Tab-separated table of C-alpha atoms and ligand atoms in Angstrom:
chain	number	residue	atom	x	y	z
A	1	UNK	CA	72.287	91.578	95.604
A	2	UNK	CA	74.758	92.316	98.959
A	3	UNK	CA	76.523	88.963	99.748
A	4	UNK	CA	76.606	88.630	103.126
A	5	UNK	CA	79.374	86.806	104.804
A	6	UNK	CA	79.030	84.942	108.091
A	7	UNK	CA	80.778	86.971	111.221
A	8	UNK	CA	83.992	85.126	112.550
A	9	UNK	CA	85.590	84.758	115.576
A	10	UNK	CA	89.792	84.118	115.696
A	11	UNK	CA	91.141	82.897	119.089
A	12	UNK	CA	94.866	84.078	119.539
A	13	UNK	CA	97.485	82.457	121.377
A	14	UNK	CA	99.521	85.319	122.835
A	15	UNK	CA	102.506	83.131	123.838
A	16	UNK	CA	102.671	81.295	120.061
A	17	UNK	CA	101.455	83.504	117.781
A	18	UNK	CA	99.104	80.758	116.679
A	19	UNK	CA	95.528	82.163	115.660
A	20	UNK	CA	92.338	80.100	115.047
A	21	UNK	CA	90.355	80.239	111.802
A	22	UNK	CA	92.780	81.386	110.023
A	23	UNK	CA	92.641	81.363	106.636
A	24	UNK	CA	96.312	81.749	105.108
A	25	UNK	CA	99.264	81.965	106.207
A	26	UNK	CA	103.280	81.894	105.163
A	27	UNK	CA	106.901	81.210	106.810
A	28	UNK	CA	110.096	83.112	105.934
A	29	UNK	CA	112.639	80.912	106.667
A	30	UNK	CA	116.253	82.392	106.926
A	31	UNK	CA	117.178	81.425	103.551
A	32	UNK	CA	114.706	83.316	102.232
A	33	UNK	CA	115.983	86.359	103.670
A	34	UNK	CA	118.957	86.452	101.863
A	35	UNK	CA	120.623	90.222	100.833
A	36	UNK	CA	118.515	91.659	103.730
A	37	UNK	CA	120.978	91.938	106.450
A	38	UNK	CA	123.948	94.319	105.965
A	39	UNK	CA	126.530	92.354	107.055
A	40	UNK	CA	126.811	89.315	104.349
A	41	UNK	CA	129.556	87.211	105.672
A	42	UNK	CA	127.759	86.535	109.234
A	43	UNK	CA	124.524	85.632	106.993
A	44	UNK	CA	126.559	82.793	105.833
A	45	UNK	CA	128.193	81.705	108.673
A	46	UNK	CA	124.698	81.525	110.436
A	47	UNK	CA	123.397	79.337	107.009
A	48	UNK	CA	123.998	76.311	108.335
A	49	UNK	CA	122.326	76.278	111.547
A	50	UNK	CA	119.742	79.051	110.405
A	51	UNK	CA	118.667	78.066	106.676
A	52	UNK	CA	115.480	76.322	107.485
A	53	UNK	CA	114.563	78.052	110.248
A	54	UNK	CA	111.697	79.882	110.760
A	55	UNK	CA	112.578	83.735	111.931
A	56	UNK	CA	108.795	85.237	111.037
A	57	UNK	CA	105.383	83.759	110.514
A	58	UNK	CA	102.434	85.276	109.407
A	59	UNK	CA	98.694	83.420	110.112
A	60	UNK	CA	96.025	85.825	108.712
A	61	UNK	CA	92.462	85.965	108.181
A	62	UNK	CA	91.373	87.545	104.617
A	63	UNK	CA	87.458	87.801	104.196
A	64	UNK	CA	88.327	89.113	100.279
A	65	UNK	CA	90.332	91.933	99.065
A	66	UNK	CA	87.168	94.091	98.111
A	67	UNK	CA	87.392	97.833	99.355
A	68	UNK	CA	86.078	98.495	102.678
A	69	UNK	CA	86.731	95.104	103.699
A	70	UNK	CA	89.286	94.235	106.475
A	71	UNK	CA	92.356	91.862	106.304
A	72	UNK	CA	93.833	90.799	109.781
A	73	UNK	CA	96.458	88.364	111.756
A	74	UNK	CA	99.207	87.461	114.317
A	75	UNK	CA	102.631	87.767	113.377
A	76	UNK	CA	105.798	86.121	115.066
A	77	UNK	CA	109.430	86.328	114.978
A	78	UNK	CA	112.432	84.794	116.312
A	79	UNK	CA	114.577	86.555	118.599
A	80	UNK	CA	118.063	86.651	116.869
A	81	UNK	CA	120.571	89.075	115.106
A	82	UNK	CA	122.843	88.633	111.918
A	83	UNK	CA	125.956	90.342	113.063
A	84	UNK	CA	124.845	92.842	115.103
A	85	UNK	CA	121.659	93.602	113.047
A	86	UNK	CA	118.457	92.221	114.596
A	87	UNK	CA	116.208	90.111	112.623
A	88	UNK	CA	113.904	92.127	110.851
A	89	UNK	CA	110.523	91.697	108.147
A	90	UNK	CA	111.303	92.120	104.643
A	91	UNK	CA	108.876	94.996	104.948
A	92	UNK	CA	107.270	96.902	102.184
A	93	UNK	CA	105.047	99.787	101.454
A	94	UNK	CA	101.088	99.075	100.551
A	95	UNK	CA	100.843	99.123	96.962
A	96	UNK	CA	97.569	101.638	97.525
A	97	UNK	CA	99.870	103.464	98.836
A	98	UNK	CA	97.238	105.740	101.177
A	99	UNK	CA	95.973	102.657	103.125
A	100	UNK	CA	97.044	102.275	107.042
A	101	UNK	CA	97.821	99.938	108.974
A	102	UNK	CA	97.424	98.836	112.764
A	103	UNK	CA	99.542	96.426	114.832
A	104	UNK	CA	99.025	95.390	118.511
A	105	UNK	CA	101.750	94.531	121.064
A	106	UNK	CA	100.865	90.879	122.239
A	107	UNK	CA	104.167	89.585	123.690
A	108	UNK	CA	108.233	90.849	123.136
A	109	UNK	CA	109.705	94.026	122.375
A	110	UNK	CA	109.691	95.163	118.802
A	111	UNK	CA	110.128	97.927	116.869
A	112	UNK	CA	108.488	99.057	113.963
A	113	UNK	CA	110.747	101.049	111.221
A	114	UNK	CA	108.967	103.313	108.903
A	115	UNK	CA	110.715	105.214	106.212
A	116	UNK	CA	108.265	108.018	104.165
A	117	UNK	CA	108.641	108.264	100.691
A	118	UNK	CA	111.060	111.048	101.356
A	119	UNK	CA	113.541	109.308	103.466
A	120	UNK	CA	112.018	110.734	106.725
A	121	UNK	CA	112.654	107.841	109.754
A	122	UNK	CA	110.232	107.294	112.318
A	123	UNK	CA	110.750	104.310	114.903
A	124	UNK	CA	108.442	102.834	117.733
A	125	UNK	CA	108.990	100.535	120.007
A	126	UNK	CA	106.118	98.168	120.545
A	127	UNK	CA	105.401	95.803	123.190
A	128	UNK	CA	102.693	94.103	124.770
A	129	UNK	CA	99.517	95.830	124.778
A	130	UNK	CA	100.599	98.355	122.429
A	131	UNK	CA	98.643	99.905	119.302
A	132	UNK	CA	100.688	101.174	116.254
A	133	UNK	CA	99.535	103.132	114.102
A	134	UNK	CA	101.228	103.158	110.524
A	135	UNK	CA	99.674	105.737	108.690
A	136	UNK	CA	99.498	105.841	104.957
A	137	UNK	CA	102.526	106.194	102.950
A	138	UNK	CA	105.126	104.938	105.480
A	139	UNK	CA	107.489	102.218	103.980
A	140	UNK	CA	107.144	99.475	107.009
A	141	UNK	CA	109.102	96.666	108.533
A	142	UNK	CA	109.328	95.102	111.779
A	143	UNK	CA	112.052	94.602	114.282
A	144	UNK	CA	112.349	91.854	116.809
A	145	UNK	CA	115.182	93.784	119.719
A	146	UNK	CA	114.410	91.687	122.143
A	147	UNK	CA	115.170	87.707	123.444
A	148	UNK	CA	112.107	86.066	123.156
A	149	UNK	CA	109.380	85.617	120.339
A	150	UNK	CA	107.814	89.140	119.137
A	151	UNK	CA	104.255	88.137	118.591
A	152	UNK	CA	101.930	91.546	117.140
A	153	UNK	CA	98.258	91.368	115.940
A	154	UNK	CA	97.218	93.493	112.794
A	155	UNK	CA	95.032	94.559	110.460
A	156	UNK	CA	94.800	96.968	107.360
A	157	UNK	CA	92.060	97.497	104.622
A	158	UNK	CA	91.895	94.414	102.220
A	159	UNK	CA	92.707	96.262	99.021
A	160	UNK	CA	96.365	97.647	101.109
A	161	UNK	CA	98.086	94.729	98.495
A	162	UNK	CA	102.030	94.904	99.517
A	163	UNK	CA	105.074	96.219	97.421
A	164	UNK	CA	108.339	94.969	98.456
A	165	UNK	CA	110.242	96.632	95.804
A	166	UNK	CA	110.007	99.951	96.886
A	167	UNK	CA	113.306	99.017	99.546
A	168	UNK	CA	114.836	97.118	97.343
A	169	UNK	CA	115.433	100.044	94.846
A	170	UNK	CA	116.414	102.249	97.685
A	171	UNK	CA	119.660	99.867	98.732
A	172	UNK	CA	117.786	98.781	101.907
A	173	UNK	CA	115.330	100.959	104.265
A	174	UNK	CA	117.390	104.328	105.198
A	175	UNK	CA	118.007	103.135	109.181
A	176	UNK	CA	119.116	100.024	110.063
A	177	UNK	CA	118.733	98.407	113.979
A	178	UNK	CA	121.567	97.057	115.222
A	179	UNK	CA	123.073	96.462	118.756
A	180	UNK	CA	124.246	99.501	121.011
A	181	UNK	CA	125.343	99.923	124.484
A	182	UNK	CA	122.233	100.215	126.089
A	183	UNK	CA	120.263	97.874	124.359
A	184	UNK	CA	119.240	98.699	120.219
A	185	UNK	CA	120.570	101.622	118.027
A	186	UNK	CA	119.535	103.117	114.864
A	187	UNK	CA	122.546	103.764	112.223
A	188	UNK	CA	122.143	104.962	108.746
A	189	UNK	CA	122.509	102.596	105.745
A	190	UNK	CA	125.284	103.796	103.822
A	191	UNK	CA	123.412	101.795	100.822
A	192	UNK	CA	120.295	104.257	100.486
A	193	UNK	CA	119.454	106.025	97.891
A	194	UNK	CA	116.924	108.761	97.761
A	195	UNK	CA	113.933	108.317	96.236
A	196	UNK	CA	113.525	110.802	92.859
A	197	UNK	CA	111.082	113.126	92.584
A	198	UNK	CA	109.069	111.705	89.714
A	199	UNK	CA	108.434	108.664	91.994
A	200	UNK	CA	107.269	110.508	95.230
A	201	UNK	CA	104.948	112.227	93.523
A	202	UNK	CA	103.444	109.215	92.426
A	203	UNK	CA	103.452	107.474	95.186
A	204	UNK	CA	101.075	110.525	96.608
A	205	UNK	CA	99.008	111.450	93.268
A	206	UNK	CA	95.138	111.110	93.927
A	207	UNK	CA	94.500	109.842	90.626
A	208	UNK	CA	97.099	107.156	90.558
A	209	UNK	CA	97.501	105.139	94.344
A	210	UNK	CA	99.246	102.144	92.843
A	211	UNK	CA	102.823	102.019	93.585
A	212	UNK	CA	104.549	102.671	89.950
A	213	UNK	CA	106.085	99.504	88.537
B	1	FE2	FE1	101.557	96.627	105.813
């Protein structure tokens, strides 16, 4: 017997991030973004004024996580650096790992980092009104380069699930964003470490999508 679920509507507030009918969402406060930034020191001298803030928000709408099904949201982030590195998602790579992912431009300038398994760097920047298209198999994060909120819409197939460990392992994503003359510059991470092969090829296999453990 199909189960059929009632259609929904979700209104969006482009100027808040805030999005109706939601039905989850989650803070990262500063705190909680410990170890992300490269340059430690300035993480701690910002932990007294910063800890509780918010920098990102996610409100999302997730029907279930069955195949074929849809999950979708706002994100927004806080303008704001640590040193000269500007605040950034945790990101991750979708544990089935061949699953996409869309984001829409709603208000700010961003930038979304991908890394491929291989260490290959791709970045975009994305403002208002514009579609990204993360294909499958790009490690993701977001950037927010510019002075106001970064507010972006998206949506990827329910069963995506998220795998944070993947950058972890790899001393950080391979590029980080940090200030240049002319607005923001990519520099490499002296902390990265390649990927082995053993793991790439999982990461790809047909059989296997999972991200290994
Ligand atoms: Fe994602």
């Amino acid at each position: 017997m199909t189960r059929l679920f009632e259609p929904t509507r979700c209104q969006v507030d482009p100027s808040t991030g805030a999005m109706g009918n939601a039905t989850g969402s989650y803070q990262k406060r500063f705190l909680d973004l410990d170890g992300l930034y490269a340059d430690a020191a300035a993480f701690e001298a910002m932990r007294a004024t910063w800890g509780e803030r918010i920098v990102y928000e996610v409100s999302e709408f997730r029907p279930t996580e069955q195949p074929g099904d849809l999950i979708f949201g706002v994100t927004r982030m806080a303008p704001g650096k640590v040193g000269d590195e500007y605040f950034m998602t945790r990101g991750h790579i979708h544990k089935q790992a061949d699953r996409p992912e869309i984001y829409y431009g709603q208000k700010g300038h961003g930038l979304m980092l991908m890394e491929s398994p291989e260490g290959e760097i791709r970045i975009l920047p994305v403002h208002a009104q514009t579609v990204c298209y993360v294909p499958p198999y790009w490690i993701h994060r977001s950037i927010n380069v510019g002075e106001d909120d970064l507010v972006m819409l998206f949506c990827y197939p329910a069963d995506s699930g998220q795998g944070y460990e993947i950058i972890a392992r790899s001393g950080g994503m391979r590029s980080r964003v940090v200030t240049g003359d002319e607005g923001w510059k990519a520099v490499d991470n002296p902390d990265w470490r390649p990927r082995d092969a053993k793991l790439i090829s999982a990461l790809y296999a047909r059989q296997s999508r999972t991200v290994p453990a």
